[in-house]
Short mmCIF file of C-alpha atoms and ligand atoms in Angstrom, two decimals:
data_model
loop_
_atom_site.label_atom_id
_atom_site.label_comp_id
_atom_site.label_asym_id
_atom_site.label_seq_id
_atom_site.Cartn_x
_atom_site.Cartn_y
_atom_site.Cartn_z
CA UNK A 20 0.02 0.05 0.10
CA UNK A 21 1.51 3.35 -0.96
CA UNK A 22 2.51 5.67 1.99
CA UNK A 23 0.30 8.84 2.79
CA UNK A 24 2.05 11.93 1.42
CA UNK A 25 3.34 14.39 3.88
CA UNK A 26 2.75 17.48 1.79
CA UNK A 27 5.25 19.98 2.90
CA UNK A 28 4.33 22.68 0.19
CA UNK A 29 0.84 22.71 1.55
CA UNK A 30 1.88 22.92 5.32
CA UNK A 31 4.36 25.63 4.19
CA UNK A 32 1.62 27.59 2.66
CA UNK A 33 -0.63 27.39 5.92
CA UNK A 34 2.43 28.76 7.82
CA UNK A 35 3.09 31.61 5.51
CA UNK A 36 -0.52 32.52 5.74
CA UNK A 37 -0.08 32.60 9.44
CA UNK A 38 2.90 34.65 9.30
CA UNK A 39 1.48 37.35 6.85
CA UNK A 40 -0.97 38.91 9.32
CA UNK A 41 1.60 38.94 12.19
CA UNK A 42 3.99 40.80 9.76
CA UNK A 43 1.37 43.29 8.82
CA UNK A 44 0.62 43.75 12.63
CA UNK A 45 4.25 44.33 13.48
CA UNK A 46 4.58 46.67 10.45
CA UNK A 47 1.82 48.90 11.57
CA UNK A 48 2.98 48.78 15.07
CA UNK A 49 6.75 49.48 14.31
CA UNK A 50 6.35 51.60 11.27
CA UNK A 51 8.57 49.42 9.27
CA UNK A 52 8.43 45.64 8.12
CA UNK A 53 10.67 42.78 9.84
CA UNK A 54 13.84 43.01 7.68
CA UNK A 55 16.00 40.23 6.54
CA UNK A 56 19.56 40.60 5.12
CA UNK A 57 20.68 37.73 3.08
CA UNK A 58 24.46 37.59 2.14
CA UNK A 59 25.41 35.57 -1.05
CA UNK A 60 29.27 34.97 -1.82
CA UNK A 61 29.78 34.04 -5.42
CA UNK A 62 27.76 32.64 -8.04
CA UNK A 63 26.85 28.93 -7.26
CA UNK A 64 23.84 27.93 -9.33
CA UNK A 65 21.94 26.22 -6.71
CA UNK A 66 22.68 29.02 -4.05
CA UNK A 67 21.25 31.43 -6.57
CA UNK A 68 18.03 29.73 -6.81
CA UNK A 69 17.64 29.15 -3.01
CA UNK A 70 18.26 32.84 -2.39
CA UNK A 71 15.86 33.93 -5.28
CA UNK A 72 13.23 31.73 -3.51
CA UNK A 73 13.88 33.27 -0.07
CA UNK A 74 13.78 36.84 -1.40
CA UNK A 75 10.48 36.40 -3.32
CA UNK A 76 9.00 34.41 -0.21
CA UNK A 77 10.13 37.10 1.98
CA UNK A 78 8.71 39.83 -0.22
CA UNK A 79 5.35 37.84 -0.62
CA UNK A 80 5.03 37.74 3.19
CA UNK A 81 5.44 41.56 3.59
CA UNK A 82 9.04 41.38 4.94
CA UNK A 83 11.91 43.77 3.73
CA UNK A 84 14.54 41.44 2.25
CA UNK A 85 17.80 42.72 0.97
CA UNK A 86 20.50 40.86 -0.80
CA UNK A 87 24.11 41.61 -0.21
CA UNK A 88 26.33 40.00 -2.73
CA UNK A 89 30.03 39.35 -2.65
CA UNK A 90 32.12 38.19 -5.57
CA UNK A 91 33.47 34.56 -5.43
CA UNK A 92 36.98 36.07 -4.71
CA UNK A 93 35.93 37.81 -1.76
CA UNK A 94 37.83 37.17 1.61
CA UNK A 95 36.53 35.93 4.78
CA UNK A 96 37.28 39.46 6.28
CA UNK A 97 35.12 41.01 3.35
CA UNK A 98 32.47 38.66 4.56
CA UNK A 99 32.55 39.41 8.20
CA UNK A 100 32.48 43.15 7.49
CA UNK A 101 29.22 42.75 5.68
CA UNK A 102 27.93 40.75 8.49
CA UNK A 103 29.02 43.35 11.02
CA UNK A 104 27.15 45.95 8.99
CA UNK A 105 23.95 43.89 9.14
CA UNK A 106 24.55 43.31 12.83
CA UNK A 107 24.26 47.08 13.30
CA UNK A 108 21.47 47.63 10.85
CA UNK A 109 18.35 49.05 12.34
CA UNK A 110 16.29 47.74 9.72
CA UNK A 111 17.48 44.23 9.61
CA UNK A 112 16.15 41.88 12.28
CA UNK A 113 17.40 38.60 10.60
CA UNK A 114 20.77 37.78 8.95
CA UNK A 115 21.27 34.87 6.64
CA UNK A 116 24.62 33.98 5.11
CA UNK A 117 23.99 31.37 2.28
CA UNK A 118 25.82 28.19 2.37
CA UNK A 119 28.10 26.78 1.11
CA UNK A 120 30.80 29.54 1.35
CA UNK A 121 33.49 29.22 -1.47
CA UNK A 122 36.12 26.45 -0.40
CA UNK A 123 39.20 29.08 -0.52
CA UNK A 124 37.46 30.99 2.56
CA UNK A 125 38.75 27.88 4.54
CA UNK A 126 37.04 24.90 6.26
CA UNK A 127 36.31 26.98 9.47
CA UNK A 128 34.70 29.85 7.54
CA UNK A 129 31.03 29.00 8.11
CA UNK A 130 31.53 28.59 11.94
CA UNK A 131 33.52 31.93 12.06
CA UNK A 132 30.61 33.76 10.30
CA UNK A 133 27.89 31.98 12.50
CA UNK A 134 30.04 33.08 15.61
CA UNK A 135 29.81 36.63 14.59
CA UNK A 136 26.25 37.05 13.55
CA UNK A 137 24.40 38.69 16.40
CA UNK A 138 22.60 35.86 18.21
CA UNK A 139 19.25 37.71 18.30
CA UNK A 140 19.47 38.33 14.41
CA UNK A 141 20.63 34.67 13.80
CA UNK A 142 17.42 33.48 11.88
CA UNK A 143 19.19 30.26 10.81
CA UNK A 144 19.62 29.22 14.50
CA UNK A 145 23.30 28.22 14.20
CA UNK A 146 24.86 30.75 16.64
CA UNK A 147 26.39 28.85 19.60
CA UNK A 148 24.06 30.82 22.02
CA UNK A 149 20.96 29.75 20.06
CA UNK A 150 22.38 26.10 19.84
CA UNK A 151 22.76 26.03 23.50
CA UNK A 152 19.28 27.48 24.23
CA UNK A 153 18.02 24.65 21.83
CA UNK A 154 19.75 22.13 24.09
CA UNK A 155 17.92 23.61 27.03
CA UNK A 156 14.59 23.49 25.35
CA UNK A 157 14.20 27.39 25.43
CA UNK A 158 15.23 28.55 21.74
CA UNK A 159 13.43 31.12 20.04
CA UNK A 160 15.51 30.93 16.88
CA UNK A 161 15.95 27.27 15.97
CA UNK A 162 17.31 25.96 12.92
CA UNK A 163 14.85 26.19 10.03
CA UNK A 164 14.96 22.83 8.29
CA UNK A 165 14.56 20.58 11.53
CA UNK A 166 11.89 23.11 12.79
CA UNK A 167 10.13 22.64 9.44
CA UNK A 168 10.06 18.92 9.83
CA UNK A 169 8.50 19.24 13.41
CA UNK A 170 5.72 21.27 11.78
CA UNK A 171 5.45 18.84 9.07
CA UNK A 172 4.89 16.02 11.59
CA UNK A 173 2.61 17.89 14.05
CA UNK A 174 0.40 19.32 11.42
CA UNK A 175 0.16 15.99 9.72
CA UNK A 176 -1.04 14.32 12.93
CA UNK A 177 2.04 12.02 13.28
CA UNK A 178 2.43 11.39 16.99
CA UNK A 179 5.90 12.22 18.26
CA UNK A 180 5.68 11.88 22.27
CA UNK A 181 6.75 8.27 23.09
CA UNK A 182 7.75 7.36 19.41
CA UNK A 183 11.01 5.83 18.58
CA UNK A 184 12.80 8.40 16.23
CA UNK A 185 15.91 7.65 14.21
CA UNK A 186 17.67 10.54 12.57
CA UNK A 187 20.33 9.67 10.02
CA UNK A 188 22.77 12.39 9.99
CA UNK A 189 24.66 14.38 12.52
CA UNK A 190 25.37 17.68 11.03
CA UNK A 191 25.23 21.00 13.07
CA UNK A 192 22.48 22.39 10.74
CA UNK A 193 20.18 19.40 10.35
CA UNK A 194 20.74 16.12 12.10
CA UNK A 195 21.82 17.25 15.59
CA UNK A 196 18.99 20.08 16.06
CA UNK A 197 16.56 17.59 14.50
CA UNK A 198 17.42 15.08 17.21
CA UNK A 199 16.99 17.77 19.96
CA UNK A 200 13.66 19.03 18.69
CA UNK A 201 12.17 15.47 18.57
CA UNK A 202 13.63 14.77 22.07
CA UNK A 203 11.93 17.96 23.41
CA UNK A 204 8.81 16.60 22.03
CA UNK A 205 9.38 13.27 23.99
CA UNK A 206 10.45 10.91 21.25
CA UNK A 207 13.07 8.37 22.09
CA UNK A 208 15.81 9.42 19.74
CA UNK A 209 18.76 7.60 18.03
CA UNK A 210 21.35 9.50 16.05
CA UNK A 211 23.05 7.63 13.22
CA UNK A 212 26.01 8.62 11.09
CA UNK A 213 28.51 7.02 8.88
CA UNK A 214 30.04 4.98 11.40
CA UNK A 215 26.80 3.42 12.69
CA UNK A 216 26.93 -0.22 12.72
CA UNK A 217 23.89 -2.17 11.26
CA UNK A 218 22.39 1.07 10.08
CA UNK A 219 19.52 -0.63 8.38
CA UNK A 220 18.26 -2.56 11.55
CA UNK A 221 18.81 0.37 13.54
CA UNK A 222 16.67 2.57 11.28
CA UNK A 223 14.02 -0.05 10.94
CA UNK A 224 13.27 0.40 14.85
CA UNK A 225 11.93 3.84 14.02
CA UNK A 226 8.30 5.08 14.09
CA UNK A 227 9.83 8.24 12.68
CA UNK A 228 12.61 8.11 10.34
CA UNK A 229 14.44 11.25 9.28
CA UNK A 230 17.10 11.01 6.61
CA UNK A 231 19.43 13.85 6.40
CA UNK A 232 22.46 12.48 4.63
CA UNK A 233 22.78 13.63 1.08
CA UNK A 234 23.18 10.45 -0.76
CA UNK A 235 20.33 9.75 -3.43
CA UNK A 236 18.10 6.74 -2.87
CA UNK A 237 20.28 5.72 0.08
CA UNK A 238 17.34 4.81 2.33
CA UNK A 239 15.82 1.66 0.90
CA UNK A 240 12.84 -0.31 2.21
CA UNK A 241 15.26 -2.51 4.42
CA UNK A 242 15.56 0.79 6.57
CA UNK A 243 11.90 1.15 7.08
CA UNK A 244 9.67 -0.38 9.69
CA UNK A 245 6.33 -1.01 7.92
CA UNK A 246 3.86 2.01 8.69
CA UNK A 247 6.86 4.34 9.82
CA UNK A 248 6.77 8.00 8.96
CA UNK A 249 9.69 8.76 6.84
CA UNK A 250 10.90 12.23 6.30
CA UNK A 251 13.22 12.85 3.50
CA UNK A 252 15.48 15.90 4.07
CA UNK A 253 18.12 15.03 1.52
CA UNK A 254 18.54 17.03 -1.75
CA UNK A 255 21.16 15.62 -4.39
CA UNK A 256 21.33 17.12 -7.66
CA UNK A 257 21.58 14.14 -9.97
CA UNK A 258 22.79 14.21 -13.59
CA UNK A 259 24.00 10.59 -13.87
CA UNK A 260 21.59 8.77 -15.99
CA UNK A 261 22.41 5.31 -14.43
CA UNK A 262 21.43 6.74 -11.02
CA UNK A 263 18.14 8.18 -12.35
CA UNK A 264 17.30 4.81 -14.15
CA UNK A 265 18.15 2.89 -11.14
CA UNK A 266 15.68 4.77 -9.08
CA UNK A 267 12.85 5.78 -11.10
CA UNK A 268 10.96 3.56 -13.68
CA UNK A 269 10.68 4.37 -17.48
CA UNK A 270 7.74 6.61 -18.07
CA UNK A 271 7.68 8.04 -14.47
CA UNK A 272 7.29 11.71 -14.01
CA UNK A 273 10.78 12.04 -12.35
CA UNK A 274 12.24 10.33 -15.46
CA UNK A 275 10.21 12.95 -17.67
CA UNK A 276 11.89 15.64 -15.84
CA UNK A 277 15.28 14.34 -16.00
CA UNK A 278 15.05 13.99 -19.87
CA UNK A 279 13.84 17.56 -20.18
CA UNK A 280 16.48 19.32 -17.80
CA UNK A 281 19.31 16.83 -17.71
CA UNK A 282 19.37 16.70 -13.99
CA UNK A 283 16.96 16.18 -11.21
CA UNK A 284 16.90 16.80 -7.34
CA UNK A 285 16.78 13.62 -5.52
CA UNK A 286 15.97 12.72 -1.97
CA UNK A 287 17.82 10.27 0.36
CA UNK A 288 14.80 7.90 0.38
CA UNK A 289 14.42 5.24 -2.26
CA UNK A 290 11.03 5.49 -4.15
CA UNK A 291 10.26 1.90 -3.21
CA UNK A 292 9.84 3.06 0.60
CA UNK A 293 6.48 4.40 -0.32
CA UNK A 294 5.41 0.80 -0.46
CA UNK A 295 6.50 0.07 3.07
CA UNK A 296 6.18 3.66 5.09
CA UNK A 297 2.96 4.57 6.51
CA UNK A 298 3.70 8.44 5.71
CA UNK A 299 6.40 9.81 3.40
CA UNK A 300 7.51 13.31 2.69
CA UNK A 301 8.40 13.87 -1.02
CA UNK A 302 11.41 15.44 -2.63
CA UNK A 303 10.83 17.91 -4.09
CA UNK A 304 7.65 19.43 -2.25
CA UNK A 305 8.35 18.00 1.12
CA UNK A 306 10.89 19.59 3.66
CA UNK A 307 12.27 22.30 1.38
CA UNK A 308 9.39 24.69 1.30
CA UNK A 309 9.15 24.25 5.05
CA UNK A 310 12.59 25.65 5.39
CA UNK A 311 11.81 28.63 3.94
CA UNK A 312 8.46 29.20 5.71
CA UNK A 313 10.31 28.76 8.98
CA UNK A 314 12.95 31.32 7.96
CA UNK A 315 10.04 33.76 7.61
CA UNK A 316 8.61 32.69 10.83
CA UNK A 317 12.06 33.14 12.58
CA UNK A 318 12.50 36.51 10.90
CA UNK A 319 9.26 37.66 12.34
CA UNK A 320 10.19 36.39 15.63
CA UNK A 321 13.51 38.16 15.82
CA UNK A 322 11.91 41.46 14.95
CA UNK A 323 9.37 41.12 17.77
CA UNK A 324 11.98 40.25 20.12
CA UNK A 325 14.23 43.16 19.20
CA UNK A 326 11.25 45.54 19.27
CA UNK A 327 10.12 44.16 22.53
CA UNK A 328 6.83 43.17 21.15
CA UNK A 329 5.13 40.15 23.00
CA UNK A 330 4.79 37.13 20.77
P1 NAP B 3 26.13 17.07 5.83
O1 NAP B 3 26.77 18.18 6.72
O2 NAP B 3 26.92 16.65 4.65
O3 NAP B 3 26.07 15.70 6.76
C1 NAP B 3 25.66 14.56 6.30
C2 NAP B 3 25.44 13.45 7.39
O4 NAP B 3 25.14 12.23 6.81
C3 NAP B 3 26.81 13.33 8.29
O5 NAP B 3 26.56 13.38 9.69
C4 NAP B 3 27.21 11.98 7.74
O6 NAP B 3 27.87 11.24 8.66
C5 NAP B 3 25.94 11.32 7.34
N1 NAP B 3 26.19 10.33 6.39
C6 NAP B 3 26.80 10.39 5.14
N2 NAP B 3 26.92 9.28 4.46
C7 NAP B 3 26.33 8.43 5.36
C8 NAP B 3 26.08 6.96 5.32
N3 NAP B 3 26.70 6.30 4.16
N4 NAP B 3 25.65 6.33 6.23
C9 NAP B 3 25.29 7.02 7.34
N5 NAP B 3 25.40 8.33 7.53
C10 NAP B 3 26.00 9.08 6.50
O7 NAP B 3 24.82 17.43 5.22
P2 NAP B 3 23.70 18.31 6.02
O8 NAP B 3 23.97 19.79 5.66
O9 NAP B 3 23.23 17.84 7.09
O10 NAP B 3 22.47 17.98 4.85
C11 NAP B 3 22.18 16.64 4.62
C12 NAP B 3 21.17 16.56 3.32
O11 NAP B 3 20.01 17.41 3.57
C13 NAP B 3 21.78 17.26 2.16
O12 NAP B 3 21.53 16.39 1.10
C14 NAP B 3 21.49 18.71 2.07
O13 NAP B 3 21.38 19.08 0.75
C15 NAP B 3 20.07 18.28 2.57
N6 NAP B 3 19.13 19.77 3.20
C16 NAP B 3 18.17 20.01 2.54
C17 NAP B 3 17.45 21.08 3.08
C18 NAP B 3 16.09 21.44 2.73
O14 NAP B 3 15.66 22.59 2.89
N7 NAP B 3 15.54 20.61 1.97
C19 NAP B 3 18.02 21.85 4.15
C20 NAP B 3 19.42 21.60 4.49
C21 NAP B 3 19.95 20.39 4.16
P3 NAP B 3 29.26 11.66 9.29
O15 NAP B 3 28.90 12.69 10.34
O16 NAP B 3 29.87 10.48 9.98
O17 NAP B 3 30.14 12.03 8.28
#
């Protein structure tokens, strides 16, 4: 039997519809809209698309959103100077520096940037202060993608309290905050990674399985307990025909898109999982739209906090 679709696009639309009137109310009270400053370094095509979507969604919600661009050759100091400017800006409540940064900025660049962003403007929830608050279950600004997953589960009536949850992936931006958010909602949480022994067996104990790995179709039905809710966070741009043919049957919609565009975005979860899982979030149209909706909500929250407005 095919899994129930966890429709992230629809849930994101509901969240955006909740955010818009609150943005309007803030704007009326403060005499200015909540403001988001986005910094993009270089010209990575995927980042360009993500940033464009964020700017459009922010404008649609009534936020002020400004893009600061730096050339691919910019130094880390150049970037930190722009962040400092936004830290001092009166009209920007949120700051987002688009990942990934150019490799030549160094392995520690992202961490340096997250350390420098004012914690009350850190709408990505990556600043150590916000991570610490998240650990203590008192975060206002939590990482957008894992927060979006929680919204998707809760608004789709997937019971979290008491559930066995397995998160595959332990990054600072997805896996770890995801595990904490599930824990705070009383799931019993296991975090898996590339050194986990017997990964399929561990994953198959989950009532809620979150895959945040970045490997196309990695999670096969062997990883999934029948009836489990499976959340696919992964997004891999696949242009290798053999991979696409292995995952999607001839005549399928995904194959058609691949033929047209020469590449497609593929999640971590193998399509056959739909036959085993009870509920499944698709890629695209699952977690991605929620990430942007949570960014808007975090920007509103940051503006309200800075203005001393009760939330
Ligand atoms: P990341 O920093 O590369 O982390 C990947 C994690 O997966 C690591 O913890 C790694 O384990 C684990 N992993 C890799 N190969 C594995 C394997 N064979 N078995 C078990 N675990 C394995 O990636 P990320 O930033 O967390 O992102 C994960 C995925 O989510 C990516 O595809 C990314 O594009 C996507 N993403 C989507 C959104 C969205 O809005 N939809 C937002 C953010 C990220 P180790 O720690 O042991 O190396």
